[in-house]
């Protein structure tokens, strides 16, 4: 199976999932025959289909699965309604390891809480977390109510789906043993106290080996709009290796495109073998704090389960605001998605440190993002109660346009690209000043250096330049109409290669449509249809004026949300 390439995608579904904000989404798989848990499902991954879960402030969590008969392509397969307040977080367990089935575990038929039967977990503002069966016929699982004294804000399954980690507004991280067979509400097997509200937690990877201490990285998304990646080679310290900049608002969620780099297929000890279940957890907290711990759950066959927690790092990693999102990943990770209060989702190439594309069109905060198990679908939860689904189309013709409404509204797509680009290019940034600010607040070696900020700002500028509009099939009609049918347009000329040409009204140089010049510049259209050199003429002009250099029409639009669109970032050659 070809690895997903998220340089291009398109929205394939817009589902009105909840009556209130969708605070969390989680990709996963769900039983395919009949109703969840009915005849035909034996627990193997071959009997599961792609789906995702949503957590709503209307007090419900819902599971959606692929269904060709539905108008949206998805239908609601299950609804969980036992919470008494808004549902803040939802998680679905990772896929099974090759050669292992979900029912391959030591659990009695009457056990209320066994990992093979549990296909979702939720956290709520009612101060409880819950585990949910796939089968509607199974008895309800009692809430996990003894761990938190305040809102449960985040949940995450461990890498073997037999451990659940929850974080709360009370500043606690609770580790729960999902293999417990007790019918009563159990207590967490481990409790960690970072001290400030835990906004996000990820426990999807085991700890690194001693031979490869940096085999597991931590990533945070902050209210300052940046993403940061940390190594933890030395006990108690963290080193910031990468800073990604580009969002114009707080980062609300992070998601890794799943693959071998996420470690789903690693062989982990199981309770049946009397082994050790080991996991690393990373939590993003208020005050810009990142908390990283290793947890080992020992079972020697006795009644008591022993747990050892080891602090890897705990300290401030963002100088301002909370670390709203946290993620574990390996150095080989390829694609990460980030959601933001700036109403966009960005797809990042982690190997290059650059933005692949920007998803626009939301009229509100994008609260959460998650990939499907195979990595070919991306789910986004919005503050207006909608869930959007995107399909990866990275191998499509680069001249084709993945936008839903660009043919009928090319001006809006051009406006979106210009607004994205100039939002990053309009204000100069000082890496030295940024480093000084961070070093005064961040501890444990986690403050990014001036060089890290310089790299981030250079990459952000290159991404912004790559977001500028180009003359393509989606807007050629608009450009041609203005050039050939108006006095201001002046009409087309023709190059020796047979391409149409226009004059740039800023530099009076020739613009050959569809061709970049030797300096890596290209013709960029404005919403009015006039065309200019992108890098050398249009960007300097728009830094001081928001109008067209020729007709004085507003170049950045009215500020209304653009149509739902994927805006690929084409990095300049020079």
XYZ file of C-alpha atoms in Angstrom:
574
model
C 0.000 0.000 0.000
C 1.421 3.378 -1.018
C 2.140 5.732 1.871
C -0.304 8.661 2.004
C 0.936 11.884 0.481
C -0.995 14.751 1.992
C 0.241 17.461 -0.353
C -3.276 17.568 -1.823
C -6.690 16.487 -0.567
C -10.366 17.312 -0.902
C -13.307 17.438 1.458
C -15.590 14.468 0.865
C -18.075 14.834 3.728
C -19.511 17.543 5.966
C -21.565 15.940 8.748
C -23.722 17.805 11.243
C -22.500 15.546 14.030
C -23.690 17.364 17.183
C -25.950 20.159 18.336
C -22.951 21.885 19.928
C -19.199 22.120 19.447
C -17.308 18.965 18.408
C -14.485 19.140 20.927
C -12.686 15.983 19.845
C -12.493 13.499 16.970
C -10.705 10.164 16.832
C -10.126 7.900 13.854
C -10.505 4.163 14.317
C -12.378 1.090 13.189
C -15.807 -0.317 14.013
C -17.546 -3.732 13.577
C -18.966 -4.062 10.077
C -21.892 -6.538 10.177
C -25.238 -5.286 11.412
C -25.354 -3.313 14.615
C -22.144 -3.026 16.630
C -21.378 -6.272 18.401
C -24.015 -8.373 16.636
C -23.420 -11.699 14.915
C -20.466 -11.976 12.625
C -17.941 -9.927 14.568
C -15.262 -12.117 16.087
C -12.906 -9.354 17.143
C -10.471 -9.463 14.248
C -9.446 -6.379 12.312
C -10.692 -8.018 9.105
C -14.265 -7.571 10.442
C -13.815 -3.851 11.081
C -14.389 -0.875 8.769
C -12.997 2.650 8.797
C -14.799 5.115 10.994
C -14.302 7.845 13.531
C -15.737 9.026 16.833
C -16.847 12.522 17.832
C -17.257 14.137 21.251
C -19.844 16.896 21.512
C -20.704 19.587 24.011
C -24.304 18.358 23.702
C -23.336 15.563 26.111
C -23.022 12.796 23.521
C -20.256 10.853 21.861
C -20.966 9.235 18.516
C -19.243 6.743 16.258
C -19.469 7.170 12.480
C -18.569 4.528 9.941
C -18.309 4.344 6.174
C -21.654 3.688 4.514
C -22.092 4.076 0.767
C -25.868 4.324 1.161
C -25.612 7.509 3.242
C -25.640 10.894 1.507
C -22.494 11.912 3.379
C -20.764 8.554 2.971
C -20.902 7.971 6.735
C -23.660 6.970 9.113
C -23.935 7.075 12.885
C -23.186 3.536 14.093
C -23.478 4.210 17.828
C -24.337 7.033 20.213
C -23.167 7.154 23.829
C -25.446 9.285 25.969
C -24.659 8.429 29.599
C -22.558 11.501 30.341
C -24.416 14.238 32.219
C -22.432 17.154 30.755
C -20.569 18.027 27.596
C -18.119 15.424 26.279
C -14.664 16.974 25.976
C -12.569 14.087 24.630
C -12.898 10.806 22.756
C -10.381 8.104 21.808
C -10.491 4.870 19.848
C -7.877 2.153 20.447
C -5.042 1.555 17.982
C -5.331 -1.232 15.408
C -4.344 -4.752 16.393
C -0.793 -5.892 15.826
C -0.314 -8.294 12.912
C -1.167 -11.840 13.938
C -3.146 -10.775 16.999
C -6.901 -10.419 17.397
C -8.746 -8.152 19.754
C -10.176 -11.154 21.584
C -6.722 -12.670 22.105
C -6.521 -11.830 25.796
C -7.213 -13.342 29.148
C -10.625 -12.025 30.093
C -13.635 -13.799 31.478
C -16.945 -13.567 29.565
C -18.517 -11.651 32.422
C -15.830 -9.020 32.760
C -17.243 -5.535 32.525
C -14.118 -3.888 31.255
C -11.830 -5.818 28.909
C -9.901 -4.273 26.069
C -11.215 -6.633 23.342
C -14.777 -5.417 24.001
C -13.975 -1.732 24.349
C -13.887 0.352 21.199
C -14.101 3.891 22.568
C -13.262 6.000 25.600
C -14.576 9.441 26.543
C -13.844 12.217 29.018
C -16.464 14.701 30.120
C -17.190 17.910 31.950
C -19.198 15.724 34.365
C -15.752 14.820 35.841
C -15.808 11.217 34.695
C -14.211 9.114 32.009
C -16.016 6.183 30.414
C -15.213 3.085 28.395
C -17.733 1.902 25.829
C -18.522 -1.570 24.479
C -18.990 -2.262 20.806
C -22.046 -4.360 21.667
C -25.262 -2.669 22.699
C -26.303 -5.895 24.398
C -23.400 -5.800 26.865
C -23.980 -4.319 30.329
C -22.848 -0.705 30.653
C -19.398 -0.121 32.071
C -19.370 1.921 35.283
C -17.790 5.355 34.885
C -14.170 5.898 35.869
C -15.139 8.447 38.489
C -12.534 8.168 41.242
C -9.552 9.635 39.434
C -10.379 13.288 38.843
C -11.873 16.003 40.982
C -12.569 18.270 38.026
C -13.332 18.128 34.293
C -11.775 15.259 32.324
C -10.274 17.094 29.336
C -8.358 14.407 27.423
C -8.105 10.620 26.964
C -5.680 8.318 25.156
C -5.265 4.556 24.844
C -1.874 2.953 25.357
C -0.107 1.237 22.440
C -1.658 -2.164 23.216
C -5.186 -0.773 23.878
C -5.129 -2.259 27.383
C -4.246 0.953 29.186
C -6.152 4.238 29.258
C -4.652 7.585 30.231
C -6.834 10.544 31.199
C -5.983 14.153 32.007
C -8.078 16.661 33.874
C -8.548 20.276 34.823
C -7.486 19.304 38.363
C -3.893 18.910 37.157
C -3.936 15.111 37.357
C -2.985 12.414 34.862
C -4.576 9.046 35.658
C -3.458 5.693 34.261
C -6.211 3.073 34.164
C -5.862 -0.687 33.715
C -8.436 -1.625 31.057
C -7.844 -5.331 31.709
C -9.431 -5.030 35.134
C -12.289 -7.469 35.531
C -13.914 -5.671 38.425
C -17.590 -4.785 38.041
C -17.204 -1.840 40.401
C -15.699 1.520 39.665
C -11.970 1.029 40.034
C -9.246 3.480 40.952
C -6.436 4.398 38.601
C -3.324 2.263 38.890
C -1.098 5.344 38.679
C -1.539 9.047 39.356
C 0.727 11.831 38.058
C 0.359 15.472 39.096
C 1.863 18.043 36.701
C 0.143 20.702 38.796
C -1.783 22.579 36.105
C -4.789 21.679 33.958
C -3.959 18.889 31.482
C -5.242 19.917 28.047
C -4.009 17.017 25.917
C -2.404 13.620 26.408
C -0.915 10.996 24.083
C 0.103 7.531 25.297
C 0.306 5.738 21.951
C 3.999 4.747 22.054
C 6.136 2.585 24.335
C 9.264 4.099 25.894
C 12.453 4.122 23.801
C 15.189 1.582 24.396
C 18.394 2.465 26.218
C 20.275 2.057 22.953
C 18.070 4.658 21.251
C 17.122 7.236 23.891
C 15.793 9.654 21.250
C 13.666 7.084 19.415
C 10.499 8.713 20.824
C 9.963 12.462 20.465
C 7.434 14.787 22.063
C 5.564 17.425 20.122
C 3.472 20.299 21.427
C 1.093 22.832 19.941
C 0.834 26.112 21.801
C -1.437 29.085 22.151
C 1.365 31.054 20.505
C 0.523 29.252 17.233
C 3.780 27.270 17.034
C 4.477 23.541 16.959
C 7.616 22.289 18.719
C 9.431 18.948 18.733
C 11.582 17.826 21.673
C 14.118 15.098 22.363
C 14.674 13.649 25.842
C 18.165 12.170 25.810
C 19.040 13.267 29.346
C 16.909 12.683 32.423
C 14.978 15.748 33.436
C 15.889 17.812 30.377
C 14.454 18.384 26.915
C 15.996 19.867 23.794
C 13.852 21.690 21.238
C 14.863 20.301 17.854
C 12.228 21.816 15.550
C 9.891 24.805 15.600
C 7.097 25.037 13.027
C 5.364 28.385 12.554
C 2.482 29.479 10.370
C -0.777 29.346 12.326
C -2.336 32.702 13.113
C -4.015 31.440 16.295
C -3.706 28.897 19.090
C -3.011 25.315 18.050
C -5.925 23.248 19.354
C -5.029 19.714 18.225
C -2.277 17.586 16.664
C -2.548 14.286 14.798
C 0.050 11.954 13.309
C -0.627 10.160 10.043
C -0.399 6.573 11.221
C 2.124 4.150 9.842
C 4.992 1.967 10.946
C 6.657 4.999 12.527
C 3.895 5.163 15.130
C 4.836 1.769 16.454
C 1.517 -0.072 16.254
C 3.240 -3.315 15.285
C 5.804 -3.417 18.073
C 5.739 -6.598 20.135
C 4.757 -5.655 23.677
C 4.438 -7.889 26.704
C 0.894 -8.830 27.634
C -0.764 -9.717 30.913
C -1.378 -13.232 29.702
C 2.386 -13.765 29.416
C 3.023 -12.250 32.812
C 5.018 -9.543 31.025
C 5.295 -5.804 31.324
C 3.077 -3.293 29.610
C 5.151 -0.213 29.022
C 4.105 3.144 27.650
C 5.314 6.693 27.401
C 2.842 9.507 27.902
C 3.168 13.146 26.932
C 0.774 15.749 28.285
C 0.300 19.397 27.340
C -0.771 21.584 30.247
C -1.667 25.132 31.200
C 1.246 27.481 31.688
C 2.967 26.112 28.575
C 4.019 22.981 30.482
C 4.969 19.670 28.870
C 4.906 16.587 31.103
C 6.532 13.355 29.871
C 6.543 10.116 31.890
C 7.308 6.448 31.329
C 4.875 3.971 32.877
C 5.463 0.243 33.383
C 2.635 -2.040 34.516
C 3.853 -5.330 36.022
C 1.716 -8.430 36.502
C 3.325 -11.500 38.023
C 0.116 -13.478 38.074
C -0.909 -12.283 41.515
C -3.920 -10.257 42.560
C -2.108 -6.928 42.762
C -0.837 -5.104 39.715
C 2.331 -3.104 40.326
C 3.071 0.112 38.487
C 6.254 2.147 38.179
C 6.241 5.706 36.822
C 9.406 7.527 35.830
C 9.519 11.257 35.161
C 11.276 11.964 31.868
C 10.638 15.692 31.652
C 8.354 18.254 33.207
C 8.762 21.920 32.471
C 7.613 24.955 30.576
C 8.125 24.724 26.812
C 6.007 27.691 25.630
C 6.644 31.124 27.107
C 3.052 32.322 26.666
C -0.236 30.470 27.006
C -0.966 26.779 27.392
C 0.492 23.797 25.580
C -2.916 22.980 24.136
C -1.862 19.867 22.203
C 0.655 17.066 22.804
C 1.794 14.236 20.561
C 4.325 11.390 20.576
C 6.163 10.572 17.355
C 9.307 8.947 16.040
C 12.118 10.661 14.114
C 10.870 8.865 10.982
C 7.387 10.420 11.240
C 6.252 11.837 7.908
C 3.010 13.820 8.183
C 1.398 15.709 11.058
C -1.879 17.658 10.976
C -2.540 20.650 13.211
C -5.848 22.403 13.904
C -6.106 25.981 15.083
C -8.301 28.780 16.299
C -7.356 30.555 13.052
C -10.009 28.284 11.413
C -7.521 26.266 9.388
C -5.898 22.851 9.369
C -2.289 22.552 8.235
C -0.565 19.413 6.966
C 3.184 19.315 7.699
C 6.053 17.378 6.141
C 8.020 16.491 9.276
C 11.096 15.360 7.365
C 11.425 18.731 5.607
C 9.877 20.941 8.254
C 7.543 22.537 5.709
C 3.813 22.954 5.196
C 2.258 20.677 2.565
C -1.154 22.331 2.305
C -3.654 24.428 4.234
C -7.323 23.476 4.598
C -9.585 26.521 4.720
C -13.303 27.226 4.714
C -14.293 26.721 8.355
C -16.390 29.524 9.823
C -15.271 28.779 13.370
C -12.430 27.238 15.376
C -11.261 23.823 14.237
C -11.218 22.040 17.595
C -9.655 18.687 16.745
C -8.111 16.556 13.990
C -7.414 12.837 13.603
C -6.310 10.495 10.817
C -7.884 7.172 9.879
C -5.944 3.995 10.654
C -4.694 3.712 7.076
C -3.863 7.410 6.915
C -5.914 8.165 3.795
C -8.693 10.075 5.593
C -8.490 13.102 7.872
C -11.289 13.986 10.288
C -11.808 17.497 11.681
C -14.169 18.560 14.472
C -15.539 22.109 14.338
C -16.928 24.425 17.004
C -20.247 24.712 15.129
C -21.047 21.010 15.622
C -19.849 19.771 12.219
C -17.329 17.071 11.424
C -15.501 17.345 8.097
C -13.809 14.449 6.319
C -10.937 14.875 3.844
C -9.592 12.318 1.374
C -5.882 12.336 0.538
C -5.168 12.893 -3.165
C -1.431 13.482 -3.157
C -0.829 11.703 -6.476
C -3.339 13.684 -8.529
C -2.349 15.878 -11.462
C -0.583 18.939 -9.984
C -2.420 21.155 -12.507
C -5.809 19.940 -11.288
C -7.626 21.881 -8.620
C -8.871 20.115 -5.441
C -11.157 22.933 -4.315
C -14.889 22.374 -4.086
C -16.055 25.791 -5.294
C -13.075 27.244 -7.147
C -14.708 26.917 -10.551
C -17.669 29.035 -9.470
C -15.771 31.332 -7.087
C -12.106 31.600 -8.144
C -11.928 35.065 -6.596
C -12.573 33.593 -3.122
C -9.796 31.035 -3.471
C -7.386 33.764 -4.635
C -8.408 35.885 -1.632
C -7.760 32.927 0.685
C -4.278 32.368 -0.679
C -3.380 36.054 -0.442
C -4.696 36.319 3.134
C -2.719 33.244 4.208
C 0.461 34.458 2.582
C 0.348 38.050 3.759
C -0.598 37.020 7.286
C 2.874 35.474 7.529
C 4.765 37.948 5.336
C 3.283 41.185 6.620
C 5.159 41.438 9.952
C 8.938 40.897 10.258
C 9.998 38.508 13.022
C 13.167 38.669 15.077
C 14.585 35.230 15.973
C 17.003 36.716 18.520
C 14.171 38.472 20.361
C 12.023 35.322 20.281
C 14.874 33.263 21.746
C 15.492 35.764 24.532
C 11.817 35.769 25.482
C 11.627 31.975 25.588
C 14.890 31.502 27.501
C 13.563 33.667 30.306
C 10.574 31.393 30.842
C 11.264 27.874 29.560
C 13.195 25.444 31.759
C 15.064 22.165 31.442
C 16.855 23.224 28.267
C 13.548 23.325 26.361
C 13.789 26.920 25.115
C 14.310 27.054 21.338
C 17.536 28.674 20.251
C 17.725 31.705 17.969
C 18.796 29.341 15.192
C 15.657 27.230 15.656
C 13.497 30.338 15.426
C 15.425 31.580 12.396
C 14.866 28.241 10.655
C 11.168 28.341 11.590
C 10.673 31.877 10.289
C 12.548 31.151 7.051
C 10.416 28.049 6.469
C 7.255 29.988 7.319
C 8.175 32.669 4.788
C 8.890 30.047 2.137
C 5.528 28.393 2.906
C 3.798 31.771 2.664
C 5.434 32.524 -0.686
C 4.372 29.059 -1.826
C 0.777 29.862 -0.804
C 0.521 32.832 -3.184
C -1.948 32.264 -6.039
C -0.856 31.185 -9.508
C -2.639 31.370 -12.829
C -4.119 27.893 -13.321
C -7.180 26.200 -14.777
C -9.393 27.363 -11.906
C -8.851 31.094 -12.532
C -7.741 31.259 -16.174
C -11.242 32.308 -17.222
C -11.203 35.235 -14.778
C -7.742 36.373 -15.912
C -8.605 35.990 -19.585
C -11.852 37.915 -19.231
C -10.117 40.871 -17.594
C -7.122 40.838 -19.941
C -9.062 40.512 -23.169
C -12.305 42.290 -22.426
C -11.470 45.423 -20.442
C -9.511 48.571 -21.131
C -7.525 48.094 -17.916
C -6.517 44.565 -18.895
C -4.829 45.609 -22.097
C -5.201 42.250 -23.860
C -2.851 39.285 -24.237
C 0.445 39.155 -26.069
C 2.172 35.945 -27.066
C 5.621 34.603 -26.229
C 7.944 32.765 -28.600
C 6.831 29.546 -26.908
C 3.227 30.293 -27.747
C 2.137 31.171 -24.202
C -0.067 34.206 -23.479
C 1.752 37.176 -21.965
C 0.744 40.282 -20.035
C 2.558 43.325 -18.716
C 3.162 43.621 -14.961
C 1.875 47.056 -13.986
C 4.362 47.351 -11.123
C 7.683 46.679 -12.897
C 6.454 46.937 -16.518
C 8.104 43.588 -17.218
C 6.612 40.721 -19.223
C 4.530 38.017 -17.553
C 4.414 34.697 -19.386
C 1.427 32.792 -18.031
C 2.101 29.263 -16.891
C 5.879 29.728 -16.766
C 8.171 30.718 -13.881
C 11.124 32.914 -14.772
C 14.787 32.163 -14.097
C 14.566 33.804 -10.653
C 11.734 31.526 -9.569
C 9.070 34.210 -9.859
C 5.687 33.591 -11.465
C 2.478 35.414 -12.499
C 0.101 35.798 -9.530
C -3.525 36.880 -10.036
C -5.545 39.124 -7.731
C -9.302 38.646 -7.158
C -9.969 41.420 -9.667
C -8.216 39.365 -12.372
C -5.103 41.516 -12.790
C -1.781 39.671 -12.750
C 1.631 40.659 -11.361
C 5.005 39.122 -10.517
C 4.361 37.264 -7.257
C 7.580 37.584 -5.278
C 9.277 40.682 -6.669
C 6.255 42.933 -7.239
C 3.063 41.764 -5.524
C 4.443 40.881 -2.075
C 6.291 44.220 -1.550
C 3.181 46.083 -2.734
C 0.771 44.210 -0.435
C 3.023 44.801 2.566
C 2.009 48.471 2.326
C -1.380 48.367 0.581
C -4.305 45.953 0.436
C -5.522 47.158 -2.961
C -4.711 46.160 -6.527
C -1.832 48.253 -7.949
C -3.833 48.768 -11.153
C -7.531 49.118 -10.383
C -7.354 49.746 -6.589
C -9.889 46.999 -5.835
C -9.542 45.328 -2.431
C -7.017 42.510 -2.926
C -7.550 40.670 0.362
C -11.333 40.481 0.204
C -13.993 41.229 2.786
C -12.709 38.860 5.466
C -15.583 36.427 4.961
C -14.637 32.718 5.250
C -13.531 31.228 1.940
C -15.179 28.169 0.391
C -13.988 24.829 1.737
C -10.743 24.256 -0.102
C -7.360 22.581 0.059
C -4.643 25.093 -0.770
C -1.467 23.183 -1.711
C 1.782 24.964 -0.883
C 4.098 25.071 -3.898
C 7.519 25.932 -2.564
C 9.512 28.349 -4.765
C 12.458 26.921 -6.668
C 14.791 29.756 -5.803
